Each structure stands twice: as C-alpha cells, then as structure tokens.
Amino acid sequence: MEYSKEFKQALSEFSSVEKDRLIFRLLKKDKLLSKKLYFELIDPETTDQKRNQMEENIEEKVLLASRYIGNPKYYLVLIRKISAEIREHIKITTDKFGEISLHLLLVNKILESNEKLNQQRFDNIYKLYIYLINKIVRALILIKKTDEDYWLEFDELLQAIDFQIHENIYLEKLCINNSFDFNWLKCEYIPDHLDLIIKDIKSQGFLR
C-alpha cells in the first residue's frame, strides 16, 4: 500500500502522545514488528549471539522431533515449525548469513537420523525429501549472491550434507531423478544462474 503525501502529513501532525498510543496499538497487533523493534533498539544480544542460540535450538528440536520419524506426516509438521522459527529469526535480525547457514544446519541435523529415515517406506517419506532438496537449492541460490569470503564456512556445511545424502539411498536417487547436480554442493561450482535452472526444472514438474 502506498501512502499519499496528505496521509503522511496528517500523521506527522499527531502529537507525541497520540503517536505513542498509535505505535503501541500497532505493536500489540504485530508481534513480529514488536520483536524486531526490541532487537534493533534495546536488545543487548547481537545477531551472532541470536544465531548461536538458534543453532542450539535447531539441534535440540530436531533431536526431539526424531522420535516421530515413524510418523512422517507429523515429523514434517515439526520440521516446518523449526523452519518457521528460523524465518522469524531472519526477519527480526535480518541475518543474511544465518538465512543460509541455519537452513543448511537444519537439513544436516535431519539427515543425521539417516538410520531411522532409511527404515521408512519411500512413499511415506517422499514429501520430506523433496522439502529438504528445495531447502538446499534455496540456500545454494542465496550463497551465490553472498561474498566469497563466507564460502569456506558454507562449504563445510555443504560437505556434511553431501556425505549424508549419499548415505541415504532413496534421497540420493531422488536428487538424481530431480536433476540435482551434486557438484553444486561446493560453492565454487554453483552455477551463476541456478535460480533459472531450478525454475526450468520445476516447469518440467520436478522438485514437487
């Protein structure tokens, strides 16, 4: 929504008391905005500290969720909730590095349960695997847009994921069947226009 000059002028003419009341009314209705303003204005913790907390949170919650791998639908619901927490962290802190590293950590921690995952029927676990592949692809696209100084850290996460994928027969085959190139799991080999490549792959009905 665009605001006219007249509307902006009318707001600027509010008294400080009226503005304060309006702000607090808006914050009560928008918890995310409230958290973001708190972080930007008075939170003593830095983005790095928040990211470290999220890393611990991911590890803990993925471990707890692993108890429900035998119920794939519910397990995926739990994983989506963890992903939602990551997205909230990113919106509050604008943590560009964490937007990549935290989602890759999530994927890696999930795949550490490969022993249990490999015991599931493929049709039951298919949606989870497609979800993970898309998570990886999204991270790769973002990596290509980041400074190369960060690539070494991302490569460590990608190397771990690469290993875990090849430890999971169904996931490995699904990657191949959906035209996922394992060479992409090294930053320097990510194609310049991976977003267009993925768009073309999806237009053919894959990664869905």
Short mmCIF file of N, CA, C and O in Angstrom, two decimals, residues 11-79:
data_model
loop_
_atom_site.label_atom_id
_atom_site.label_comp_id
_atom_site.label_asym_id
_atom_site.label_seq_id
_atom_site.Cartn_x
_atom_site.Cartn_y
_atom_site.Cartn_z
N LEU A 11 -0.32 12.29 9.59
CA LEU A 11 0.35 11.53 10.66
C LEU A 11 1.39 12.38 11.37
O LEU A 11 1.54 12.31 12.60
N SER A 12 2.13 13.16 10.59
CA SER A 12 3.19 13.97 11.19
C SER A 12 2.64 15.03 12.14
O SER A 12 3.36 15.53 13.01
N GLU A 13 1.36 15.36 11.97
CA GLU A 13 0.76 16.39 12.81
C GLU A 13 0.21 15.84 14.12
O GLU A 13 -0.28 16.59 14.96
N PHE A 14 0.28 14.52 14.30
CA PHE A 14 -0.13 13.93 15.57
C PHE A 14 0.77 14.46 16.69
O PHE A 14 1.97 14.68 16.48
N SER A 15 0.21 14.58 17.84
CA SER A 15 1.03 14.95 19.00
C SER A 15 1.87 13.74 19.40
O SER A 15 1.58 12.60 19.00
N SER A 16 2.92 13.95 20.19
CA SER A 16 3.78 12.85 20.62
C SER A 16 2.99 11.81 21.41
O SER A 16 3.24 10.60 21.30
N VAL A 17 2.02 12.26 22.20
CA VAL A 17 1.19 11.33 22.97
C VAL A 17 0.35 10.47 22.04
O VAL A 17 0.24 9.25 22.22
N GLU A 18 -0.23 11.10 21.02
CA GLU A 18 -1.06 10.36 20.05
C GLU A 18 -0.21 9.36 19.28
O GLU A 18 -0.65 8.23 19.01
N LYS A 19 1.00 9.77 18.91
CA LYS A 19 1.89 8.88 18.18
C LYS A 19 2.27 7.67 19.03
O LYS A 19 2.30 6.54 18.54
N ASP A 20 2.57 7.93 20.29
CA ASP A 20 2.92 6.83 21.20
C ASP A 20 1.78 5.83 21.31
O ASP A 20 1.98 4.61 21.27
N ARG A 21 0.56 6.33 21.47
CA ARG A 21 -0.60 5.46 21.58
C ARG A 21 -0.78 4.63 20.32
O ARG A 21 -1.07 3.43 20.37
N LEU A 22 -0.60 5.27 19.17
CA LEU A 22 -0.76 4.59 17.89
C LEU A 22 0.29 3.49 17.74
O LEU A 22 -0.01 2.37 17.31
N ILE A 23 1.53 3.83 18.08
CA ILE A 23 2.63 2.86 17.97
C ILE A 23 2.36 1.63 18.83
O ILE A 23 2.50 0.49 18.38
N PHE A 24 1.96 1.85 20.07
CA PHE A 24 1.72 0.72 20.97
C PHE A 24 0.53 -0.13 20.52
O PHE A 24 0.51 -1.35 20.69
N ARG A 25 -0.47 0.52 19.93
CA ARG A 25 -1.62 -0.23 19.40
C ARG A 25 -1.18 -1.12 18.24
O ARG A 25 -1.60 -2.28 18.12
N LEU A 26 -0.32 -0.57 17.38
CA LEU A 26 0.17 -1.33 16.24
C LEU A 26 1.06 -2.49 16.69
O LEU A 26 0.99 -3.59 16.15
N LEU A 27 1.90 -2.23 17.68
CA LEU A 27 2.82 -3.27 18.17
C LEU A 27 2.07 -4.42 18.81
O LEU A 27 2.49 -5.58 18.72
N LYS A 28 0.96 -4.13 19.47
CA LYS A 28 0.16 -5.19 20.08
C LYS A 28 -0.42 -6.12 19.02
O LYS A 28 -0.63 -7.31 19.27
N LYS A 29 -0.69 -5.58 17.84
CA LYS A 29 -1.28 -6.37 16.76
C LYS A 29 -0.22 -7.05 15.89
O LYS A 29 -0.54 -7.95 15.12
N ASP A 30 1.02 -6.59 15.99
CA ASP A 30 2.09 -7.15 15.16
C ASP A 30 3.26 -7.56 16.06
O ASP A 30 4.16 -6.78 16.32
N LYS A 31 3.23 -8.80 16.54
CA LYS A 31 4.25 -9.28 17.47
C LYS A 31 5.63 -9.33 16.82
O LYS A 31 6.64 -9.09 17.48
N LEU A 32 5.66 -9.66 15.53
CA LEU A 32 6.94 -9.74 14.84
C LEU A 32 7.61 -8.36 14.77
O LEU A 32 8.81 -8.22 15.03
N LEU A 33 6.81 -7.36 14.45
CA LEU A 33 7.33 -5.99 14.41
C LEU A 33 7.82 -5.57 15.79
O LEU A 33 8.86 -4.91 15.92
N SER A 34 7.07 -5.95 16.81
CA SER A 34 7.45 -5.63 18.18
C SER A 34 8.81 -6.25 18.52
O SER A 34 9.68 -5.59 19.11
N LYS A 35 9.01 -7.52 18.14
CA LYS A 35 10.28 -8.20 18.42
C LYS A 35 11.42 -7.56 17.63
O LYS A 35 12.54 -7.43 18.13
N LYS A 36 11.13 -7.18 16.40
CA LYS A 36 12.15 -6.56 15.56
C LYS A 36 12.61 -5.22 16.13
O LYS A 36 13.81 -4.93 16.19
N LEU A 37 11.65 -4.41 16.56
CA LEU A 37 11.98 -3.11 17.14
C LEU A 37 12.75 -3.28 18.45
O LEU A 37 13.70 -2.54 18.73
N TYR A 38 12.32 -4.25 19.24
CA TYR A 38 13.03 -4.51 20.50
C TYR A 38 14.48 -4.88 20.22
O TYR A 38 15.40 -4.37 20.88
N PHE A 39 14.69 -5.75 19.23
CA PHE A 39 16.05 -6.17 18.89
C PHE A 39 16.88 -4.99 18.41
O PHE A 39 18.04 -4.82 18.81
N GLU A 40 16.29 -4.16 17.55
CA GLU A 40 17.04 -3.05 16.97
C GLU A 40 17.30 -1.92 17.96
O GLU A 40 18.31 -1.21 17.85
N LEU A 41 16.42 -1.77 18.95
CA LEU A 41 16.52 -0.62 19.84
C LEU A 41 17.23 -0.89 21.16
O LEU A 41 18.07 -0.09 21.59
N ILE A 42 16.90 -2.01 21.81
CA ILE A 42 17.44 -2.19 23.17
C ILE A 42 17.98 -3.59 23.49
O ILE A 42 18.56 -3.79 24.56
N ASP A 43 17.80 -4.54 22.60
CA ASP A 43 18.27 -5.91 22.90
C ASP A 43 19.80 -5.90 23.05
O ASP A 43 20.50 -5.47 22.13
N PRO A 44 20.33 -6.38 24.18
CA PRO A 44 21.79 -6.38 24.38
C PRO A 44 22.51 -7.46 23.55
O PRO A 44 23.73 -7.40 23.39
N GLU A 45 21.75 -8.42 23.02
CA GLU A 45 22.37 -9.50 22.26
C GLU A 45 22.56 -9.10 20.80
O GLU A 45 21.73 -8.41 20.21
N THR A 46 23.65 -9.58 20.22
CA THR A 46 23.97 -9.28 18.82
C THR A 46 23.33 -10.32 17.90
O THR A 46 22.82 -11.35 18.36
N THR A 47 23.40 -10.05 16.62
CA THR A 47 22.89 -11.01 15.63
C THR A 47 23.63 -12.35 15.75
O THR A 47 23.01 -13.41 15.67
N ASP A 48 24.94 -12.30 15.93
CA ASP A 48 25.72 -13.53 16.07
C ASP A 48 25.28 -14.34 17.28
O ASP A 48 25.19 -15.58 17.22
N GLN A 49 25.01 -13.65 18.37
CA GLN A 49 24.56 -14.35 19.57
C GLN A 49 23.19 -14.98 19.37
O GLN A 49 22.94 -16.11 19.81
N LYS A 50 22.32 -14.26 18.68
CA LYS A 50 20.99 -14.79 18.37
C LYS A 50 21.12 -16.01 17.46
O LYS A 50 20.38 -16.99 17.62
N ARG A 51 22.03 -15.93 16.51
CA ARG A 51 22.23 -17.06 15.59
C ARG A 51 22.74 -18.28 16.34
O ARG A 51 22.31 -19.41 16.10
N ASN A 52 23.67 -18.06 17.28
CA ASN A 52 24.20 -19.17 18.08
C ASN A 52 23.09 -19.85 18.88
O ASN A 52 23.05 -21.07 19.01
N GLN A 53 22.17 -19.04 19.41
CA GLN A 53 21.03 -19.59 20.14
C GLN A 53 20.15 -20.41 19.22
O GLN A 53 19.65 -21.47 19.61
N MET A 54 19.95 -19.92 18.00
CA MET A 54 19.14 -20.65 17.04
C MET A 54 19.79 -21.98 16.66
O MET A 54 19.10 -22.98 16.49
N GLU A 55 21.09 -21.99 16.56
CA GLU A 55 21.80 -23.23 16.23
C GLU A 55 21.54 -24.28 17.31
O GLU A 55 21.27 -25.45 17.02
N GLU A 56 21.63 -23.85 18.57
CA GLU A 56 21.36 -24.77 19.69
C GLU A 56 19.91 -25.22 19.67
O GLU A 56 19.60 -26.39 19.94
N ASN A 57 19.02 -24.29 19.36
CA ASN A 57 17.59 -24.58 19.30
C ASN A 57 17.28 -25.62 18.22
O ASN A 57 16.50 -26.55 18.42
N ILE A 58 17.91 -25.44 17.06
CA ILE A 58 17.71 -26.38 15.94
C ILE A 58 18.16 -27.78 16.33
O ILE A 58 17.45 -28.76 16.12
N GLU A 59 19.36 -27.87 16.87
CA GLU A 59 19.90 -29.18 17.26
C GLU A 59 19.00 -29.88 18.27
O GLU A 59 18.71 -31.08 18.15
N GLU A 60 18.56 -29.12 19.25
CA GLU A 60 17.71 -29.68 20.31
C GLU A 60 16.36 -30.14 19.77
O GLU A 60 15.90 -31.26 20.05
N LYS A 61 15.73 -29.29 18.95
CA LYS A 61 14.38 -29.60 18.48
C LYS A 61 14.37 -30.68 17.39
O LYS A 61 13.41 -31.46 17.31
N VAL A 62 15.39 -30.73 16.58
CA VAL A 62 15.46 -31.80 15.58
C VAL A 62 15.67 -33.14 16.27
O VAL A 62 15.09 -34.16 15.86
N LEU A 63 16.46 -33.14 17.32
CA LEU A 63 16.68 -34.37 18.09
C LEU A 63 15.37 -34.85 18.71
O LEU A 63 15.05 -36.05 18.66
N LEU A 64 14.61 -33.93 19.28
CA LEU A 64 13.31 -34.29 19.86
C LEU A 64 12.34 -34.77 18.78
O LEU A 64 11.60 -35.74 18.98
N ALA A 65 12.35 -34.10 17.63
CA ALA A 65 11.45 -34.47 16.54
C ALA A 65 11.78 -35.86 15.98
O ALA A 65 10.89 -36.56 15.48
N SER A 66 13.04 -36.26 16.08
CA SER A 66 13.47 -37.55 15.51
C SER A 66 12.73 -38.74 16.13
O SER A 66 12.69 -39.82 15.55
N ARG A 67 12.13 -38.52 17.29
CA ARG A 67 11.35 -39.59 17.92
C ARG A 67 10.11 -39.94 17.09
O ARG A 67 9.54 -41.01 17.26
N TYR A 68 9.71 -39.01 16.23
CA TYR A 68 8.46 -39.19 15.48
C TYR A 68 8.69 -39.47 13.99
O TYR A 68 7.78 -39.32 13.18
N ILE A 69 9.90 -39.88 13.63
CA ILE A 69 10.18 -40.19 12.23
C ILE A 69 9.26 -41.29 11.72
O ILE A 69 8.90 -41.33 10.55
N GLY A 70 8.87 -42.18 12.62
CA GLY A 70 7.95 -43.26 12.23
C GLY A 70 6.57 -42.76 11.86
O GLY A 70 5.76 -43.51 11.30
N ASN A 71 6.29 -41.50 12.14
CA ASN A 71 5.04 -40.85 11.75
C ASN A 71 5.42 -39.68 10.83
O ASN A 71 5.44 -38.52 11.27
N PRO A 72 5.73 -39.97 9.56
CA PRO A 72 6.31 -38.98 8.64
C PRO A 72 5.53 -37.67 8.51
O PRO A 72 6.14 -36.60 8.44
N LYS A 73 4.20 -37.74 8.50
CA LYS A 73 3.41 -36.52 8.36
C LYS A 73 3.61 -35.59 9.54
O LYS A 73 3.80 -34.38 9.39
N TYR A 74 3.55 -36.15 10.74
CA TYR A 74 3.72 -35.35 11.95
C TYR A 74 5.16 -34.86 12.06
O TYR A 74 5.42 -33.71 12.47
N TYR A 75 6.10 -35.71 11.66
CA TYR A 75 7.52 -35.33 11.70
C TYR A 75 7.76 -34.11 10.81
O TYR A 75 8.45 -33.17 11.21
N LEU A 76 7.17 -34.11 9.62
CA LEU A 76 7.34 -32.98 8.70
C LEU A 76 6.71 -31.71 9.28
O LEU A 76 7.25 -30.61 9.12
N VAL A 77 5.59 -31.86 9.99
CA VAL A 77 4.97 -30.71 10.66
C VAL A 77 5.94 -30.10 11.67
O VAL A 77 6.10 -28.87 11.75
N LEU A 78 6.62 -30.95 12.44
CA LEU A 78 7.57 -30.48 13.44
C LEU A 78 8.76 -29.77 12.78
O LEU A 78 9.23 -28.74 13.27
N ILE A 79 9.21 -30.33 11.67
CA ILE A 79 10.34 -29.73 10.96
C ILE A 79 9.96 -28.38 10.38
O ILE A 79 10.74 -27.41 10.43
#
